Short mmCIF file of C-alpha atoms in Angstrom, two decimals:
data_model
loop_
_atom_site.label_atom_id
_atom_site.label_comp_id
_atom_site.label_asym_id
_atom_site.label_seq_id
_atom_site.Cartn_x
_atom_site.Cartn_y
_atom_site.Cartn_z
CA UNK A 1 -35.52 24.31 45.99
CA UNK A 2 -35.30 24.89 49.81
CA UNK A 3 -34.02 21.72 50.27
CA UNK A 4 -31.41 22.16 47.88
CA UNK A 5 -30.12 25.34 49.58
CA UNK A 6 -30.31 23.81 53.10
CA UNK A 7 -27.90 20.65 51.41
CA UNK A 8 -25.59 22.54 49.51
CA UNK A 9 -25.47 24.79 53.12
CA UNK A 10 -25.27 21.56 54.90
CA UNK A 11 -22.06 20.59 52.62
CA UNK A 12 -20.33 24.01 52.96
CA UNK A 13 -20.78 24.46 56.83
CA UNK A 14 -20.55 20.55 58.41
CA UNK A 15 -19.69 21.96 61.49
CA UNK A 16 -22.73 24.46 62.18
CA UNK A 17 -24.93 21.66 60.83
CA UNK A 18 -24.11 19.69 63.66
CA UNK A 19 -23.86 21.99 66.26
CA UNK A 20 -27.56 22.78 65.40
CA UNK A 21 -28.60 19.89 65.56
CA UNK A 22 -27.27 18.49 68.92
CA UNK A 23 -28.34 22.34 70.74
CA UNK A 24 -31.88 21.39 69.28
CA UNK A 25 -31.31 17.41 70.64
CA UNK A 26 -30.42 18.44 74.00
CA UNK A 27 -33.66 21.10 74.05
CA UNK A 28 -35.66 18.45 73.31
CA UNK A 29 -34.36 15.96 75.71
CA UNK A 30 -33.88 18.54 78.44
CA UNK A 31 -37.50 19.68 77.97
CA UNK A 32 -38.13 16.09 79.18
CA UNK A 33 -36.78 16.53 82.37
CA UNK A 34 -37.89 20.22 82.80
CA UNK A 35 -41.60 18.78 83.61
CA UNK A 36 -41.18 16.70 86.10
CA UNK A 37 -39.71 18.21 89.64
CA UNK A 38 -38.90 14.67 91.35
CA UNK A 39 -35.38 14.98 90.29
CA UNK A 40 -35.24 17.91 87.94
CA UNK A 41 -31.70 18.56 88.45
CA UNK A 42 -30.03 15.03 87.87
CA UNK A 43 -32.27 14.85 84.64
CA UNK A 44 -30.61 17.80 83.29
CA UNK A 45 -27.31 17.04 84.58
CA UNK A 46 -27.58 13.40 82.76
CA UNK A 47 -28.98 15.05 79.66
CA UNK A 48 -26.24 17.81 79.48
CA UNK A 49 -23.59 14.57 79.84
CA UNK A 50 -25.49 12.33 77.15
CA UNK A 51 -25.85 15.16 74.31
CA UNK A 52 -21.82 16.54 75.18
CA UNK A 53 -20.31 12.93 74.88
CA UNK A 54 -22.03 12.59 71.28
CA UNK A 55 -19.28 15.27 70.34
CA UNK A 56 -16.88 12.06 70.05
CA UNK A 57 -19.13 9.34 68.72
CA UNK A 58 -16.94 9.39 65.58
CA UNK A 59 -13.78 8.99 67.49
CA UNK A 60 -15.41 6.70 70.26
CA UNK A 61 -18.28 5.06 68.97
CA UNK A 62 -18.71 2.84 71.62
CA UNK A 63 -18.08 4.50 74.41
CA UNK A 64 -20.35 7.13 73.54
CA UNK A 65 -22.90 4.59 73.59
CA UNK A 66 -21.83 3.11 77.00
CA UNK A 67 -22.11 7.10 78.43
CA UNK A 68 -25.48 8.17 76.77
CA UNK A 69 -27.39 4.91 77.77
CA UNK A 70 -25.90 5.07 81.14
CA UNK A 71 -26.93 8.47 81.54
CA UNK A 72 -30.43 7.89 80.12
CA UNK A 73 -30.48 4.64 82.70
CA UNK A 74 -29.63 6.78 85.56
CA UNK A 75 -32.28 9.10 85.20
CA UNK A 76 -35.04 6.59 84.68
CA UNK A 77 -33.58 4.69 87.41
CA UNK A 78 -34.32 7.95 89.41
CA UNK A 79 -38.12 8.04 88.36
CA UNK A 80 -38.16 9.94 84.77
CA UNK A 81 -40.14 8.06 82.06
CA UNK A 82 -38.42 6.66 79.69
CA UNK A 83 -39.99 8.28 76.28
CA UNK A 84 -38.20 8.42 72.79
CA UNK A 85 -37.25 12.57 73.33
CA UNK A 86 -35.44 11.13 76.46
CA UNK A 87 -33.93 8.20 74.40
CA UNK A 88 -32.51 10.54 71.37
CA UNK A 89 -29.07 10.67 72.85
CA UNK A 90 -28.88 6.50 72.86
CA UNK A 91 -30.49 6.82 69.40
CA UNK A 92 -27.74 8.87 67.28
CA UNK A 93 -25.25 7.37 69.59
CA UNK A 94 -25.90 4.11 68.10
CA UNK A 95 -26.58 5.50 64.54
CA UNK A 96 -22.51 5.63 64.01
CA UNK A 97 -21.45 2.38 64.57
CA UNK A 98 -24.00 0.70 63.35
CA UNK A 99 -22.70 2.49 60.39
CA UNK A 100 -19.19 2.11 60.58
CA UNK A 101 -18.73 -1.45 62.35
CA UNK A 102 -19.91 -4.84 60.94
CA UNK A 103 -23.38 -5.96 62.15
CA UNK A 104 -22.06 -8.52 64.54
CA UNK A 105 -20.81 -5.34 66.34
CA UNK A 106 -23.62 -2.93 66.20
CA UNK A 107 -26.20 -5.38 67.62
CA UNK A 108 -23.79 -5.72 70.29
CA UNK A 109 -23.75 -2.52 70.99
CA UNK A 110 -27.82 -2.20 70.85
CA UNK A 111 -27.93 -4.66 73.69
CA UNK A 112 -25.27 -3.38 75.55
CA UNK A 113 -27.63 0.02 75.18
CA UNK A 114 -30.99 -1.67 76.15
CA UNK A 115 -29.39 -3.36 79.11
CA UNK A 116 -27.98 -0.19 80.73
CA UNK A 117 -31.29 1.62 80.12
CA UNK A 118 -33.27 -0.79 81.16
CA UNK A 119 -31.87 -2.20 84.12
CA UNK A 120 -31.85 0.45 86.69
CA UNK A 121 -35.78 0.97 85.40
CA UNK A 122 -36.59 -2.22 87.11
CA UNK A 123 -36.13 -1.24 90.59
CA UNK A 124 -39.52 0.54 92.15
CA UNK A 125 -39.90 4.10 90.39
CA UNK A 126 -42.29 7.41 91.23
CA UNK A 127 -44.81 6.89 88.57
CA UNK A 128 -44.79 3.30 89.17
CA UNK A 129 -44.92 2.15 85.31
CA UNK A 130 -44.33 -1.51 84.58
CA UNK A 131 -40.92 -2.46 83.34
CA UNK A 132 -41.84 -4.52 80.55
CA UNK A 133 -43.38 -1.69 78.85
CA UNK A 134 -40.25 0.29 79.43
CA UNK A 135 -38.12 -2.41 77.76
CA UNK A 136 -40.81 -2.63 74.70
CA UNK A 137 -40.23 1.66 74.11
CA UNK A 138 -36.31 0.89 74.58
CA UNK A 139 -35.70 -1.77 72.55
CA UNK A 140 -38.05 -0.39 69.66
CA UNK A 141 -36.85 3.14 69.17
CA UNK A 142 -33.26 2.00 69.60
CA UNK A 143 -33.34 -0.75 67.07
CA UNK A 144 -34.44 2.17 64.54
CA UNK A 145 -30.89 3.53 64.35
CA UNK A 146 -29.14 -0.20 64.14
CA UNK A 147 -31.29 -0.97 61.19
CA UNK A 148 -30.66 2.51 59.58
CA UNK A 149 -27.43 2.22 59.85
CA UNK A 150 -26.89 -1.19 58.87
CA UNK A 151 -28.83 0.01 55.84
CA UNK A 152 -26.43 2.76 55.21
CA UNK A 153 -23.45 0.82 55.35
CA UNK A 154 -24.68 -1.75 53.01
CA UNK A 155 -25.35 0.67 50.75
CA UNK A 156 -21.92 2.30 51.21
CA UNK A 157 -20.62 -1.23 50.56
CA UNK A 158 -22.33 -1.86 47.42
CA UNK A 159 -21.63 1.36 46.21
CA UNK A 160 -17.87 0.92 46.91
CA UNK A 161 -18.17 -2.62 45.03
CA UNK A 162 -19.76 -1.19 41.91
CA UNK A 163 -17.11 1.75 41.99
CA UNK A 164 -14.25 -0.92 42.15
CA UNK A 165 -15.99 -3.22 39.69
CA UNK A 166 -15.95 0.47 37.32
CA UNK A 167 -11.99 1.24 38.25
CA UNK A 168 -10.99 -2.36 37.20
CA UNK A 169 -13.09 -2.58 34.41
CA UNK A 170 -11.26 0.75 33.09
CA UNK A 171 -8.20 -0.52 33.87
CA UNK A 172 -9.40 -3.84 31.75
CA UNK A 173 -10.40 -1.57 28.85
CA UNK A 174 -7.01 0.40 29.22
CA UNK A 175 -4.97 -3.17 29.42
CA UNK A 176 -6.70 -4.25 26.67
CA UNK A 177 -6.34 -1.91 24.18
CA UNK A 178 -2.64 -1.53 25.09
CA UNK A 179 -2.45 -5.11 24.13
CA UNK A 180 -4.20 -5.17 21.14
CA UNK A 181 -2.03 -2.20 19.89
CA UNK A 182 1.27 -3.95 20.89
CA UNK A 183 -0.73 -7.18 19.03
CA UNK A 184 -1.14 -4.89 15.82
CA UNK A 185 2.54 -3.58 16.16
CA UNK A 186 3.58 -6.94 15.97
CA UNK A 187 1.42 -8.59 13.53
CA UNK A 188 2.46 -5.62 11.10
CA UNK A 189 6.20 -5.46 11.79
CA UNK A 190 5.73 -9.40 10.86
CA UNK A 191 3.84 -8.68 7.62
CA UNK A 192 6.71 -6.06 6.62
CA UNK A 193 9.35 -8.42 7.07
CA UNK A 194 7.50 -11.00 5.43
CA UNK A 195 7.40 -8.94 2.26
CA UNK A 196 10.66 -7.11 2.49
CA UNK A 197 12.99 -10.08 3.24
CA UNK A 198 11.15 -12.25 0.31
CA UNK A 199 11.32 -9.23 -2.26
CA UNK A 200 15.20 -8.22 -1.39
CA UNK A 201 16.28 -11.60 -0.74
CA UNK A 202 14.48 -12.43 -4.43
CA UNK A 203 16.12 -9.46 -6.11
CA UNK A 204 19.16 -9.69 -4.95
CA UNK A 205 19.38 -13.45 -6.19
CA UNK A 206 17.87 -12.31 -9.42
CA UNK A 207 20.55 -9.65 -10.21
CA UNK A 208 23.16 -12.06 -9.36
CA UNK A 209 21.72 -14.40 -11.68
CA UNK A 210 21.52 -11.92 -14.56
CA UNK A 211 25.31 -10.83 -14.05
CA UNK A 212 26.35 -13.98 -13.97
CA UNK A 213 24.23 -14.91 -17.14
CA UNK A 214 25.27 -11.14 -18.65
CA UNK A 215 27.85 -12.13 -21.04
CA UNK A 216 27.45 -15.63 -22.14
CA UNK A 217 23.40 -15.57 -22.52
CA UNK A 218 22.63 -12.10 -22.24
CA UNK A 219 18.67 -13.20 -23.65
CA UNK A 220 18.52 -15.07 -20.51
CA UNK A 221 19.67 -12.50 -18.51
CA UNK A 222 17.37 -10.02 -20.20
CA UNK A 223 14.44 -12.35 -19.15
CA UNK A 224 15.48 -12.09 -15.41
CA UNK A 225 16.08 -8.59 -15.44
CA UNK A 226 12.30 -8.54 -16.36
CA UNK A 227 11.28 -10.59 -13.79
CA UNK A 228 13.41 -8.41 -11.57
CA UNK A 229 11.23 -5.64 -12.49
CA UNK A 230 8.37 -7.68 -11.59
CA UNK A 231 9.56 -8.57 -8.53
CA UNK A 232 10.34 -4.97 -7.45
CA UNK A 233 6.91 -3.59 -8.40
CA UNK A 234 5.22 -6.88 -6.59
CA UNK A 235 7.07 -5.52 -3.51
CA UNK A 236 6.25 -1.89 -3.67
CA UNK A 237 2.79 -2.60 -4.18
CA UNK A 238 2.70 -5.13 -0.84
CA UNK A 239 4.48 -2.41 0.92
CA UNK A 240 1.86 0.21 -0.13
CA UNK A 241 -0.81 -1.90 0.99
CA UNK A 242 0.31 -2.80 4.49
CA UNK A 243 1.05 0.59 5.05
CA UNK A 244 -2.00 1.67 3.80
CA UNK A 245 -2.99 -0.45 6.68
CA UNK A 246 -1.85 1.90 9.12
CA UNK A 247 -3.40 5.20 7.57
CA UNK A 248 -6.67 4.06 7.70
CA UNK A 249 -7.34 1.94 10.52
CA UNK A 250 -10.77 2.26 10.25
CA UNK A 251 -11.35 1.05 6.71
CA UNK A 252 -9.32 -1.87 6.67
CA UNK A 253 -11.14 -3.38 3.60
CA UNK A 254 -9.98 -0.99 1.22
CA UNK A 255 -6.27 -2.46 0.49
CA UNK A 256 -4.94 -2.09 -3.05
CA UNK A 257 -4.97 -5.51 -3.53
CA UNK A 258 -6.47 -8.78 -2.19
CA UNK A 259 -4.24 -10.29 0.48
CA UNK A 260 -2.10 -13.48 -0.81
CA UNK A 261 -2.90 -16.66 -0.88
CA UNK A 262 -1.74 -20.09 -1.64
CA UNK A 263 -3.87 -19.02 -4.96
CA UNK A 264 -0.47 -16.86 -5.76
CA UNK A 265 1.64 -20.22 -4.89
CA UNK A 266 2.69 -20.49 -9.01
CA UNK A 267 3.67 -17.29 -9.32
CA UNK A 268 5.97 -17.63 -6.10
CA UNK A 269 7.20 -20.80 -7.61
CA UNK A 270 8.01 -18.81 -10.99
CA UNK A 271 9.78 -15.95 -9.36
CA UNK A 272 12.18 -18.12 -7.53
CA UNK A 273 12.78 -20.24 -10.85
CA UNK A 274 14.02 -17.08 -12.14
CA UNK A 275 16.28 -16.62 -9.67
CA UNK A 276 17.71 -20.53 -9.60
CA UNK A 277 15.78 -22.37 -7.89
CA UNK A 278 13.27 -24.94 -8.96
CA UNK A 279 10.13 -25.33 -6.81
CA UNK A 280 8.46 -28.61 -6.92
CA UNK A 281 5.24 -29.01 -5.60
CA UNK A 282 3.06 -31.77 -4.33
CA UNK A 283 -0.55 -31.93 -2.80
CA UNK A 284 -2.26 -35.06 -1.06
CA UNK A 285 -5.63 -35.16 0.01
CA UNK A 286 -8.74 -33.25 -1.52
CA UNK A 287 -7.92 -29.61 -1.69
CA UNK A 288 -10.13 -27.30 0.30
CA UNK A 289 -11.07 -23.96 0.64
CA UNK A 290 -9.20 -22.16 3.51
CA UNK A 291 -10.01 -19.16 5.61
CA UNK A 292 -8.73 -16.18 4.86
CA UNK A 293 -6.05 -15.90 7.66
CA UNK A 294 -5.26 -19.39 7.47
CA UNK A 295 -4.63 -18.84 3.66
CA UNK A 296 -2.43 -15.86 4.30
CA UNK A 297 -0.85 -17.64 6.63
CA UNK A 298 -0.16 -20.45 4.73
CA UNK A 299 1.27 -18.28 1.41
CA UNK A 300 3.49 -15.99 3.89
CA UNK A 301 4.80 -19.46 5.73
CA UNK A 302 5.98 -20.73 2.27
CA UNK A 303 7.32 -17.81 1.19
CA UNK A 304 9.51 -17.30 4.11
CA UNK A 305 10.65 -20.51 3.91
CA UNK A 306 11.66 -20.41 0.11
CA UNK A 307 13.43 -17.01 1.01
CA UNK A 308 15.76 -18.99 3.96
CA UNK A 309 16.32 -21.92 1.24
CA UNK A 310 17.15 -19.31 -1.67
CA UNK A 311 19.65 -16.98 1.76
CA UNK A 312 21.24 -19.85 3.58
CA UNK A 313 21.05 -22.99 1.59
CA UNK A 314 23.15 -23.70 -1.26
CA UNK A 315 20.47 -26.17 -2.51
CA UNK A 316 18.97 -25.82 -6.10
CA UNK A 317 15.44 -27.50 -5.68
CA UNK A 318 13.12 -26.68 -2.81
CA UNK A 319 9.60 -29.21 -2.18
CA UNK A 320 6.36 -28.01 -1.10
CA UNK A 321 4.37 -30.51 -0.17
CA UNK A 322 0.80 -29.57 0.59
CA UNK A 323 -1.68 -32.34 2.56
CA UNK A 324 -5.25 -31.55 3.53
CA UNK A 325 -7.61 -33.48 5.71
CA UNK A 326 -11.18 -32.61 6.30
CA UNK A 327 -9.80 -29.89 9.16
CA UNK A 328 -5.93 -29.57 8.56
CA UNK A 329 -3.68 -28.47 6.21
CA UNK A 330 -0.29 -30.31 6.56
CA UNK A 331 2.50 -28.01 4.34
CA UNK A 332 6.04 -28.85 4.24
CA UNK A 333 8.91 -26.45 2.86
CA UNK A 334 11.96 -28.98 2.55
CA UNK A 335 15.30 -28.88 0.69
CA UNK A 336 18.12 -30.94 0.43
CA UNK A 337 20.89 -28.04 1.65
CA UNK A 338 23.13 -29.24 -1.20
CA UNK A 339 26.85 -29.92 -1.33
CA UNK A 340 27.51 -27.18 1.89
CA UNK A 341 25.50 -27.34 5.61
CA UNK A 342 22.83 -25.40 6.23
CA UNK A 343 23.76 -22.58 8.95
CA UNK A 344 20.98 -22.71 11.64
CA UNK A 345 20.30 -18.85 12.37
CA UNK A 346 21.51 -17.41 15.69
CA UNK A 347 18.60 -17.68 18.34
CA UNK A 348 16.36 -19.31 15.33
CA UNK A 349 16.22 -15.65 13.67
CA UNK A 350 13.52 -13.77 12.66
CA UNK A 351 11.91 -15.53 10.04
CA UNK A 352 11.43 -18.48 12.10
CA UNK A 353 10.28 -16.54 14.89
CA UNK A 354 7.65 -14.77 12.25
CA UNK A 355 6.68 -18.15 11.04
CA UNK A 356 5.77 -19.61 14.65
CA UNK A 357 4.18 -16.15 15.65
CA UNK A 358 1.72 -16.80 12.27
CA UNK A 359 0.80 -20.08 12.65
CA UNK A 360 0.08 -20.03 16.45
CA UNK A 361 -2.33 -17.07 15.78
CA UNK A 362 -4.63 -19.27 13.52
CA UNK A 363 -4.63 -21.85 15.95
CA UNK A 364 -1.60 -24.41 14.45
CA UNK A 365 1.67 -25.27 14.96
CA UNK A 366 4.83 -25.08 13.46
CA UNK A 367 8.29 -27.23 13.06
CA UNK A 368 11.56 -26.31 11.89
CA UNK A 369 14.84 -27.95 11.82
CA UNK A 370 17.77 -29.99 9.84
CA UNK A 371 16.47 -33.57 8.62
CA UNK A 372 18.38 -36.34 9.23
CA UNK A 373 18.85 -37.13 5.36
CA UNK A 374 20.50 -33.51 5.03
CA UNK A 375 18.95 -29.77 4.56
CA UNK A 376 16.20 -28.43 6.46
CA UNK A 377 12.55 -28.50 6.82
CA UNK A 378 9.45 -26.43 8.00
CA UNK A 379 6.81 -28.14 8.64
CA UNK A 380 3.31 -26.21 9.70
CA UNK A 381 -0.14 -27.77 10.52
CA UNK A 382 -3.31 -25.12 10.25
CA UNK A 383 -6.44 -25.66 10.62
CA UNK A 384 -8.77 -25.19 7.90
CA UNK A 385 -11.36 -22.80 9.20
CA UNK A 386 -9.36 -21.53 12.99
#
């Protein structure tokens, strides 16, 4: 508890702290000098200097080790023995930049320290003790502080590398999720156009079918009109599920419906036979079960690709032609643009874009262009289980 008080004192009052402690540093080295008469006054007068100059180790770390050992040299040199009281001066004097300067530097400065004590010691003194015991008490009790400190700023170090480490794994986090929520934007604004442009695109072709069918076979138009409804409510209930989507995030397993698949591929075939265009398809190759994204992917790839033949083509029969391997699925969306040329969309539009965007995040690849026979093709390889 007392030592509690005495840090949080220590925290609000630096100043006092330290001015404590360096009056109770120079008591303790002056008392040093105070028992010995042989040069009483010069022992003082180099302990006053020594504790004074450690008022700018912070600012002058090494110099304030240059003045402290000097002054501690000077006064052995004059006869007082060299004890650890009379060597606390060198001591915090070398505690700061051992904490503050790389260890190259601080041992440096310990022999620097050890030389200026030491060397004025080996000249004859009063009490006549032998200099290699002198040098033994120097070096010892001023190695303390270089280890200390060196111990401190390794610790400061590692601390400093474990706080960075914490900042840039934040930042990761924080990078992260912004990019998986610019990932989910786009992935939904994809599945929205995917079901809008088929559904509209679909509608509208089956409407203009029925009006044009109206008055001469007005049962056949009667039939589309059905399938128009069917079409409609097929949309509303996609949109309602990928909306549903975003109002509950966290229970994205409870959709209204299962998400397409090439399982669905008949009735796509049969809604765009209602609206005038025949849909052949072919399959090579054992037929295997796919993954659920690469399925999606797959259905929503097809469908966009009907929905361009049935917008921009003037072509009456579209292929599919599906080919699996024992890790691929090959599908091809092709059509033979009819009697007019097939207008390539500005920039590759958005459905191609979409298309590309899908396949790439399953792990395939996807082709589009005009064939060389005529009309255009879309051409997508997926892998089986990405």
């Amino acid at each position: 508890m007392h030592a509690t008080r005495l840090r949080r004192y220590a925290d609000r009052h630096p100043r006092s702290v330290e001015s404590a402690f360096l009056l109770l540093l120079y008591v303790a080295t002056a008392g040093q000098y105070v028992r010995h008469e042989p040069g009483r006054t010069l022992g003082l007068l180099m302990a006053t200097a020594a504790c004074l100059s450690l008022l700018w180790r912070r600012r002058h770390p090494a110099g304030v080790v240059v003045a402290t050992a000097t002054c501690t040299g000077v006064s052995g040199g004059a006869g007082h023995e060299v004890t650890p009281l009379v060597l606390l001066p060198v001591i915090v004097a070398l505690y700061e930049p051992a904490v503050r300067t790389p260890e190259r530097t601080a041992r440096a400065h310990w022999l620097t320290a050890v030389a200026l004590v030491v060397l004025p010691t080996l000249f004859p003194t009063h009490d006549g003790r032998p200099w290699l015991e002198t040098v033994v008490i120097t070096a010892f009790w001023t190695v303390l502080p270089v280890v200390q400190g060196s111990a401190v700023r390794a610790r400061r170090a590692y601390l400093g590398a474990v706080r960075a480490r914490a900042e840039h794994a934040e930042r990761t986090r924080e990078e992260e999720a912004r990019h998986r929520v610019a990932e989910e934007r786009v992935r939904m604004a994809r599945e929205l156009h995917d079901v809008v442009a088929h559904h509209m695109a679909l509608a509208n072709a089956q409407a203009g079918t029925a009006a044009h069918l109206l008055r001469d076979r007005p049962q056949q138009a009667g039939q589309i009109l059905a399938e128009l409804v069917t079409t409609t409510s097929s949309a509303l209930r996609e949109l309602q599920a990928t909306v549903g989507l975003l109002r509950r995030p966290d229970d994205p397993e409870d959709l209204l419906e299962p998400s397409p698949g090439l399982g669905r591929l008949p009735d796509l075939v049969s809604a765009f036979a209602s609206a005038g265009l025949r849909v052949v398809v072919t399959a090579d190759g054992e037929e295997r079960p796919l993954s659920p994204g690469t399925d999606l992917t797959a259905f929503r790839i097809v469908q966009e690709a009907l929905t361009n033949v049935a917008k921009h083509a003037s072509a009456n029969t579209a292929h599919i032609r599906l080919v699996y391997t024992h890790d691929r699925l090959t599908l091809t969306v092709s059509d033979d643009g009819g009697a007019l040329p097939r207008p390539t969309p500005p920039s590759g539009g958005f459905g191609l874009v979409g298309m590309r965007e899908r396949a790439r995040s399953v792990g395939g690849t996807l082709q589009a262009g005009h064939r060389p026979e005529g009309g255009f093709a879309v051409t997508a390889e997926l892998p089986v289980h990405p």
